[in-house]
């Protein structure tokens, strides 16, 4: 018997907790805290998340590209908006109209921006050891000869910020200091979320907060950063299965007793990784039940034999992300990154926002 087989899983995003996480990060640093809201705010919704962070006092935002920057400016009338990946300044009027700041990460980009931007803000990314984007020191010397003013912002990115004792952290800081000495920027930014545990000397003027805002603790053990998402899906079928029967494709799970198996309407099409088969649980209140068998495109099975029998489980909404199973736990079980999973869940489920200041809204 099926009930609501076409219903999609629901991702609840707690905007109040995002604001609380922002306040917790602000309390950990003397620097300004900017919000990284690239890729639709890690899949949680650019508009709702950015508005909420602006209410919390955030005034600097980083996005992935020009389209996101334009969309964000339409949401926020003021504040600084930085583009990590500018591609072309051919449509200079767009940058001027929306007051956008590209983070130039190649010498040709910096040369192009200086040629057309006049006195508009100039942001430069420096290569210090990550070897992804950024001007190296010879590039910076060329840039120094090209411009007569100080850059408004100089940034770089640590390769091993989640390992505080890694020698490369100090090496990258030293290289960043050399770039600062050469260009004398108005402000400098070296660390993102994972760098908050490093000494204040790494924080400089601006911290770029991303993962921590969205409840991804990056190995932190404290309880200051709160989980901001809850993933739920509906039980759409319940079957009694005899001992020794296989469940799902290839009989990847075989019952060891007479069992009650529930079919839950979530699968890898909704972002649940195929690789975490037989490794996760569902939650309903204080009760837990293991997911069993392979994860299908739209469904997964759960062994609810040990759950109370005095209720009708059909149609119940169960938690895939709960107090005992975080996004990071699912990531570890599937050998994925938690950021990747947030993007998957955010893009492939229905989103609903919880905010004590307003009524809930679904996207």
CSV table of C-alpha atoms in Angstrom, one decimal:
chain,number,residue,atom,x,y,z
A,1,UNK,CA,0.0,0.0,0.0
A,2,UNK,CA,1.5,3.3,-1.0
A,3,UNK,CA,0.7,6.7,0.4
A,4,UNK,CA,2.1,9.9,-1.1
A,5,UNK,CA,4.7,8.1,-3.2
A,6,UNK,CA,5.4,11.2,-5.2
A,7,UNK,CA,6.2,13.4,-2.2
A,8,UNK,CA,9.7,14.7,-2.0
A,9,UNK,CA,11.8,14.8,1.2
A,10,UNK,CA,11.8,18.0,3.2
A,11,UNK,CA,14.9,20.0,4.2
A,12,UNK,CA,14.1,22.3,7.1
A,13,UNK,CA,16.6,25.2,7.4
A,14,UNK,CA,16.7,27.0,10.8
A,15,UNK,CA,17.5,30.7,10.0
A,16,UNK,CA,17.6,31.5,13.7
A,17,UNK,CA,20.4,29.0,14.2
A,18,UNK,CA,22.3,30.4,11.2
A,19,UNK,CA,22.2,33.8,12.9
A,20,UNK,CA,23.3,32.3,16.2
A,21,UNK,CA,26.2,30.6,14.5
A,22,UNK,CA,27.2,34.0,13.0
A,23,UNK,CA,27.1,35.6,16.4
A,24,UNK,CA,29.2,32.7,17.8
A,25,UNK,CA,31.8,33.2,15.1
A,26,UNK,CA,31.9,37.0,15.7
A,27,UNK,CA,32.6,36.3,19.4
A,28,UNK,CA,35.7,34.3,18.4
A,29,UNK,CA,37.6,36.9,16.5
A,30,UNK,CA,38.5,40.6,16.6
A,31,UNK,CA,38.1,40.7,12.8
A,32,UNK,CA,35.0,41.5,10.8
A,33,UNK,CA,33.1,38.3,9.9
A,34,UNK,CA,32.0,38.1,6.2
A,35,UNK,CA,29.5,35.4,5.0
A,36,UNK,CA,30.4,33.1,2.2
A,37,UNK,CA,27.0,32.5,0.5
A,38,UNK,CA,28.3,31.0,-2.8
A,39,UNK,CA,26.5,28.3,-4.7
A,40,UNK,CA,23.1,29.3,-3.3
A,41,UNK,CA,24.4,29.6,0.2
A,42,UNK,CA,25.7,26.0,0.2
A,43,UNK,CA,22.4,24.9,-1.2
A,44,UNK,CA,20.3,26.4,1.6
A,45,UNK,CA,19.0,29.4,-0.4
A,46,UNK,CA,20.8,32.6,-1.2
A,47,UNK,CA,17.8,34.9,-0.6
A,48,UNK,CA,16.6,33.6,2.8
A,49,UNK,CA,20.1,33.0,4.2
A,50,UNK,CA,21.6,36.3,3.1
A,51,UNK,CA,18.7,38.3,4.4
A,52,UNK,CA,18.9,36.6,7.7
A,53,UNK,CA,22.7,37.1,8.0
A,54,UNK,CA,22.2,40.8,7.1
A,55,UNK,CA,19.7,41.1,10.0
A,56,UNK,CA,22.4,39.5,12.2
A,57,UNK,CA,24.8,42.4,11.3
A,58,UNK,CA,26.8,40.9,8.4
A,59,UNK,CA,27.8,43.5,5.9
A,60,UNK,CA,30.3,41.6,3.6
A,61,UNK,CA,29.3,38.7,1.4
A,62,UNK,CA,31.2,36.4,-1.0
A,63,UNK,CA,29.6,34.7,-3.9
A,64,UNK,CA,30.8,32.4,-6.7
A,65,UNK,CA,30.2,34.4,-9.8
A,66,UNK,CA,28.5,37.4,-11.5
A,67,UNK,CA,25.0,36.0,-11.7
A,68,UNK,CA,25.0,35.3,-8.0
A,69,UNK,CA,26.4,38.7,-7.2
A,70,UNK,CA,23.7,40.4,-9.2
A,71,UNK,CA,21.0,38.3,-7.6
A,72,UNK,CA,22.4,39.1,-4.1
A,73,UNK,CA,22.5,42.8,-4.8
A,74,UNK,CA,18.8,42.7,-5.6
A,75,UNK,CA,18.2,41.1,-2.2
A,76,UNK,CA,20.5,43.4,-0.2
A,77,UNK,CA,20.5,47.1,-1.0
A,78,UNK,CA,23.8,47.8,0.6
A,79,UNK,CA,26.9,46.0,2.0
A,80,UNK,CA,29.9,44.7,0.1
A,81,UNK,CA,29.5,41.9,-2.4
A,82,UNK,CA,32.7,40.1,-3.6
A,83,UNK,CA,32.9,37.7,-6.5
A,84,UNK,CA,35.3,34.8,-6.1
A,85,UNK,CA,35.3,33.9,-9.8
A,86,UNK,CA,35.1,36.9,-12.1
A,87,UNK,CA,35.4,36.0,-15.8
A,88,UNK,CA,35.1,39.1,-17.9
A,89,UNK,CA,34.7,42.8,-17.4
A,90,UNK,CA,33.2,43.3,-20.8
A,91,UNK,CA,29.9,44.3,-19.2
A,92,UNK,CA,31.4,46.8,-16.9
A,93,UNK,CA,28.0,48.6,-16.4
A,94,UNK,CA,26.8,45.6,-14.5
A,95,UNK,CA,29.6,45.9,-11.9
A,96,UNK,CA,29.0,49.6,-11.6
A,97,UNK,CA,25.2,49.4,-11.4
A,98,UNK,CA,25.2,46.8,-8.7
A,99,UNK,CA,28.4,48.0,-6.9
A,100,UNK,CA,30.2,44.6,-7.2
A,101,UNK,CA,33.8,43.8,-6.3
A,102,UNK,CA,35.5,41.1,-8.2
A,103,UNK,CA,38.3,39.2,-6.5
A,104,UNK,CA,41.0,39.2,-9.2
A,105,UNK,CA,42.9,36.0,-9.0
A,106,UNK,CA,45.1,36.3,-12.2
A,107,UNK,CA,47.3,39.1,-13.3
A,108,UNK,CA,45.3,39.5,-16.6
A,109,UNK,CA,42.2,39.9,-14.5
A,110,UNK,CA,43.8,42.5,-12.3
A,111,UNK,CA,45.2,44.4,-15.3
A,112,UNK,CA,41.7,44.3,-17.0
A,113,UNK,CA,40.0,45.6,-13.9
A,114,UNK,CA,42.5,48.4,-13.3
A,115,UNK,CA,42.2,49.5,-16.9
A,116,UNK,CA,38.4,49.9,-16.8
A,117,UNK,CA,37.4,50.3,-13.2
A,118,UNK,CA,39.0,53.7,-12.3
A,119,UNK,CA,38.6,54.2,-8.6
A,120,UNK,CA,36.2,51.3,-8.0
A,121,UNK,CA,37.2,48.9,-5.2
A,122,UNK,CA,40.1,46.5,-6.1
A,123,UNK,CA,40.3,43.1,-4.5
A,124,UNK,CA,43.2,40.7,-5.1
A,125,UNK,CA,43.7,37.0,-4.3
A,126,UNK,CA,47.3,36.0,-3.5
A,127,UNK,CA,48.7,32.5,-4.1
A,128,UNK,CA,50.5,31.4,-0.9
A,129,UNK,CA,50.4,27.6,-1.0
A,130,UNK,CA,47.0,26.2,-2.0
A,131,UNK,CA,47.9,26.4,-5.7
A,132,UNK,CA,44.4,26.9,-6.9
A,133,UNK,CA,43.9,30.6,-7.6
A,134,UNK,CA,45.9,33.8,-6.9
A,135,UNK,CA,48.7,36.0,-8.1
A,136,UNK,CA,52.2,34.9,-7.2
A,137,UNK,CA,54.9,37.2,-5.9
A,138,UNK,CA,56.3,38.1,-9.4
A,139,UNK,CA,52.7,38.9,-10.5
A,140,UNK,CA,52.3,41.1,-7.4
A,141,UNK,CA,55.4,43.1,-8.3
A,142,UNK,CA,54.0,43.7,-11.8
A,143,UNK,CA,50.7,44.7,-10.2
A,144,UNK,CA,52.5,47.1,-8.0
A,145,UNK,CA,53.9,48.9,-11.0
A,146,UNK,CA,50.5,49.0,-12.7
A,147,UNK,CA,48.5,50.6,-9.9
A,148,UNK,CA,49.0,53.8,-8.0
A,149,UNK,CA,46.6,53.1,-5.1
A,150,UNK,CA,46.3,50.5,-2.4
A,151,UNK,CA,44.0,47.5,-3.0
A,152,UNK,CA,40.9,47.6,-0.9
A,153,UNK,CA,41.2,43.9,0.0
A,154,UNK,CA,43.9,41.3,-0.3
A,155,UNK,CA,42.9,37.6,0.3
A,156,UNK,CA,44.4,34.2,0.3
A,157,UNK,CA,43.3,30.7,1.4
A,158,UNK,CA,45.0,28.3,3.8
A,159,UNK,CA,45.5,24.7,2.6
A,160,UNK,CA,45.6,23.0,6.0
A,161,UNK,CA,43.7,25.3,8.3
A,162,UNK,CA,42.0,22.3,9.9
A,163,UNK,CA,45.4,21.0,11.0
A,164,UNK,CA,46.6,23.9,13.3
A,165,UNK,CA,50.1,22.4,13.8
A,166,UNK,CA,50.7,22.0,10.0
A,167,UNK,CA,53.9,23.9,9.1
A,168,UNK,CA,52.4,25.1,5.9
A,169,UNK,CA,50.0,27.4,7.9
A,170,UNK,CA,52.9,29.5,9.1
A,171,UNK,CA,54.6,29.4,5.7
A,172,UNK,CA,51.4,30.7,4.0
A,173,UNK,CA,51.0,33.4,6.6
A,174,UNK,CA,54.6,34.6,6.0
A,175,UNK,CA,54.0,34.7,2.3
A,176,UNK,CA,50.8,36.6,2.8
A,177,UNK,CA,52.6,39.1,5.0
A,178,UNK,CA,55.1,39.6,2.2
A,179,UNK,CA,52.3,40.4,-0.1
A,180,UNK,CA,50.8,42.8,2.4
A,181,UNK,CA,54.1,44.5,2.8
A,182,UNK,CA,54.4,45.0,-1.0
A,183,UNK,CA,50.8,46.2,-1.8
A,184,UNK,CA,49.8,47.8,1.5
A,185,UNK,CA,46.1,46.9,1.1
A,186,UNK,CA,43.4,48.6,3.1
A,187,UNK,CA,42.3,45.2,4.5
A,188,UNK,CA,43.5,41.6,4.5
A,189,UNK,CA,41.8,38.3,4.8
A,190,UNK,CA,43.5,34.9,5.1
A,191,UNK,CA,41.2,32.5,6.9
A,192,UNK,CA,37.8,30.9,6.3
A,193,UNK,CA,35.8,28.9,8.8
A,194,UNK,CA,38.4,26.2,9.5
A,195,UNK,CA,41.0,28.8,10.4
A,196,UNK,CA,39.1,30.2,13.4
A,197,UNK,CA,41.0,27.9,15.7
A,198,UNK,CA,44.3,29.4,14.6
A,199,UNK,CA,45.8,32.3,16.6
A,200,UNK,CA,44.4,35.8,16.1
A,201,UNK,CA,47.5,36.7,14.2
A,202,UNK,CA,46.0,34.7,11.3
A,203,UNK,CA,42.7,36.5,11.4
A,204,UNK,CA,43.9,39.8,10.0
A,205,UNK,CA,41.0,42.2,9.2
A,206,UNK,CA,38.3,39.9,7.7
A,207,UNK,CA,37.3,36.3,8.4
A,208,UNK,CA,35.3,34.5,5.6
A,209,UNK,CA,32.8,32.3,7.3
A,210,UNK,CA,31.1,29.6,5.3
A,211,UNK,CA,30.8,26.0,6.6
A,212,UNK,CA,30.4,27.0,10.3
A,213,UNK,CA,27.5,29.3,9.5
A,214,UNK,CA,25.7,26.2,8.1
A,215,UNK,CA,26.4,24.0,11.1
A,216,UNK,CA,29.4,22.1,9.7
A,217,UNK,CA,31.8,22.1,12.5
A,218,UNK,CA,34.9,21.1,10.6
A,219,UNK,CA,36.1,18.8,13.4
A,220,UNK,CA,35.3,21.2,16.2
A,221,UNK,CA,34.0,19.4,19.3
A,222,UNK,CA,32.3,22.3,21.1
A,223,UNK,CA,28.5,22.8,21.1
A,224,UNK,CA,28.6,26.5,20.2
A,225,UNK,CA,28.0,25.9,16.5
A,226,UNK,CA,24.5,24.5,16.0
A,227,UNK,CA,23.2,22.2,13.3
A,228,UNK,CA,20.9,24.2,11.0
A,229,UNK,CA,19.2,21.6,8.9
A,230,UNK,CA,16.7,18.8,9.5
A,231,UNK,CA,16.1,16.3,6.7
A,232,UNK,CA,12.8,14.3,6.8
A,233,UNK,CA,11.1,11.9,4.5
A,234,UNK,CA,7.8,9.9,4.5
A,235,UNK,CA,7.2,6.2,5.1
A,236,UNK,CA,5.2,5.2,2.1
A,237,UNK,CA,5.0,1.4,2.6
A,238,UNK,CA,5.3,-1.2,5.4
A,239,UNK,CA,5.8,-4.9,4.8
A,240,UNK,CA,6.2,-8.0,7.0
A,241,UNK,CA,9.2,-9.9,5.7
A,242,UNK,CA,10.1,-13.5,6.7
A,243,UNK,CA,13.4,-14.5,8.2
A,244,UNK,CA,16.1,-15.1,5.6
A,245,UNK,CA,14.6,-12.9,2.8
A,246,UNK,CA,16.6,-10.4,0.9
A,247,UNK,CA,15.6,-6.7,0.9
A,248,UNK,CA,16.3,-4.5,-2.1
A,249,UNK,CA,18.6,-4.8,-5.0
A,250,UNK,CA,21.1,-7.7,-4.9
A,251,UNK,CA,19.7,-8.7,-1.5
A,252,UNK,CA,22.4,-6.4,0.1
A,253,UNK,CA,20.5,-6.9,3.4
A,254,UNK,CA,19.0,-10.2,4.5
A,255,UNK,CA,16.7,-10.5,7.4
A,256,UNK,CA,17.9,-12.4,10.4
A,257,UNK,CA,14.4,-12.7,11.9
A,258,UNK,CA,10.8,-12.0,10.9
A,259,UNK,CA,11.0,-8.3,10.3
A,260,UNK,CA,8.9,-5.2,9.7
A,261,UNK,CA,10.4,-3.3,6.8
A,262,UNK,CA,9.4,0.3,6.0
A,263,UNK,CA,10.0,2.0,2.6
A,264,UNK,CA,11.0,5.6,3.0
A,265,UNK,CA,10.6,8.1,0.1
A,266,UNK,CA,14.2,9.3,-0.2
A,267,UNK,CA,17.0,8.0,-2.4
A,268,UNK,CA,20.1,9.1,-4.3
A,269,UNK,CA,18.0,11.3,-6.6
A,270,UNK,CA,17.4,13.5,-3.5
A,271,UNK,CA,21.0,13.5,-2.5
A,272,UNK,CA,21.2,10.5,-0.1
A,273,UNK,CA,24.6,8.9,-1.1
A,274,UNK,CA,24.4,5.4,-2.6
A,275,UNK,CA,27.6,4.6,-0.7
A,276,UNK,CA,26.0,4.8,2.7
A,277,UNK,CA,23.8,1.7,2.3
A,278,UNK,CA,23.4,-0.2,5.6
A,279,UNK,CA,25.2,2.5,7.5
A,280,UNK,CA,22.6,5.0,8.6
A,281,UNK,CA,19.5,5.2,10.7
A,282,UNK,CA,16.1,7.0,10.6
A,283,UNK,CA,14.8,8.8,13.7
A,284,UNK,CA,11.3,9.4,15.0
A,285,UNK,CA,11.3,11.2,18.3
A,286,UNK,CA,13.6,9.1,20.5
A,287,UNK,CA,13.3,6.0,18.4
A,288,UNK,CA,15.9,4.9,15.9
A,289,UNK,CA,15.8,2.3,13.1
A,290,UNK,CA,18.6,1.2,10.7
A,291,UNK,CA,18.4,1.8,7.0
A,292,UNK,CA,18.9,-1.6,5.3
A,293,UNK,CA,19.8,-2.7,1.8
A,294,UNK,CA,20.9,-0.6,-1.1
A,295,UNK,CA,19.7,2.9,-1.6
A,296,UNK,CA,17.5,3.2,-4.7
A,297,UNK,CA,16.9,6.3,-6.8
A,298,UNK,CA,13.8,7.4,-4.9
A,299,UNK,CA,13.5,5.0,-1.9
A,300,UNK,CA,15.4,3.3,0.9
A,301,UNK,CA,14.3,0.6,3.3
A,302,UNK,CA,14.4,0.7,7.1
A,303,UNK,CA,14.1,-2.2,9.6
A,304,UNK,CA,11.4,-0.9,12.0
A,305,UNK,CA,10.9,-4.3,13.7
A,306,UNK,CA,12.0,-2.9,17.1
A,307,UNK,CA,9.9,0.3,16.9
A,308,UNK,CA,6.6,0.3,18.9
A,309,UNK,CA,4.0,-1.9,17.2
A,310,UNK,CA,1.0,0.0,18.6
A,311,UNK,CA,1.0,2.7,15.9
A,312,UNK,CA,0.5,2.9,12.2
A,313,UNK,CA,3.9,3.9,10.7
A,314,UNK,CA,2.5,4.4,7.2
A,315,UNK,CA,2.6,8.1,6.3
A,316,UNK,CA,4.9,9.0,9.2
A,317,UNK,CA,7.7,11.6,8.5
A,318,UNK,CA,11.0,10.3,9.8
A,319,UNK,CA,14.3,12.1,10.2
A,320,UNK,CA,17.4,11.4,8.2
A,321,UNK,CA,19.4,14.2,9.9
A,322,UNK,CA,18.7,14.1,13.6
A,323,UNK,CA,20.6,14.6,16.9
A,324,UNK,CA,22.4,11.3,16.6
A,325,UNK,CA,23.1,11.6,12.8
A,326,UNK,CA,24.5,14.9,11.5
A,327,UNK,CA,25.4,15.9,8.0
A,328,UNK,CA,29.0,15.1,8.9
A,329,UNK,CA,28.0,11.6,10.0
A,330,UNK,CA,26.4,10.9,6.7
A,331,UNK,CA,29.4,12.3,4.9
A,332,UNK,CA,31.7,10.1,6.8
A,333,UNK,CA,29.6,7.0,6.1
A,334,UNK,CA,29.6,7.7,2.4
A,335,UNK,CA,33.1,9.1,2.0
A,336,UNK,CA,31.7,12.4,0.8
A,337,UNK,CA,32.2,15.9,2.1
A,338,UNK,CA,29.5,17.5,4.3
A,339,UNK,CA,29.5,20.6,2.0
A,340,UNK,CA,28.8,18.4,-1.0
A,341,UNK,CA,25.9,16.8,0.9
A,342,UNK,CA,24.4,20.2,1.9
A,343,UNK,CA,24.4,21.2,-1.8
A,344,UNK,CA,22.8,17.9,-2.8
A,345,UNK,CA,20.1,18.0,-0.2
A,346,UNK,CA,19.4,21.7,-0.8
A,347,UNK,CA,19.1,21.4,-4.5
A,348,UNK,CA,17.1,18.1,-4.6
A,349,UNK,CA,14.6,18.3,-1.8
A,350,UNK,CA,11.8,20.8,-0.8
A,351,UNK,CA,13.2,23.5,1.4
A,352,UNK,CA,11.3,25.0,4.3
A,353,UNK,CA,12.6,27.8,6.5
A,354,UNK,CA,12.1,27.9,10.2
A,355,UNK,CA,12.4,31.3,11.8
A,356,UNK,CA,10.9,32.2,15.1
A,357,UNK,CA,10.5,35.8,13.8
A,358,UNK,CA,8.3,34.7,10.9
A,359,UNK,CA,6.0,31.9,9.7
A,360,UNK,CA,7.6,29.1,7.8
A,361,UNK,CA,8.0,29.3,4.0
A,362,UNK,CA,8.7,26.4,1.5
A,363,UNK,CA,10.8,26.5,-1.7
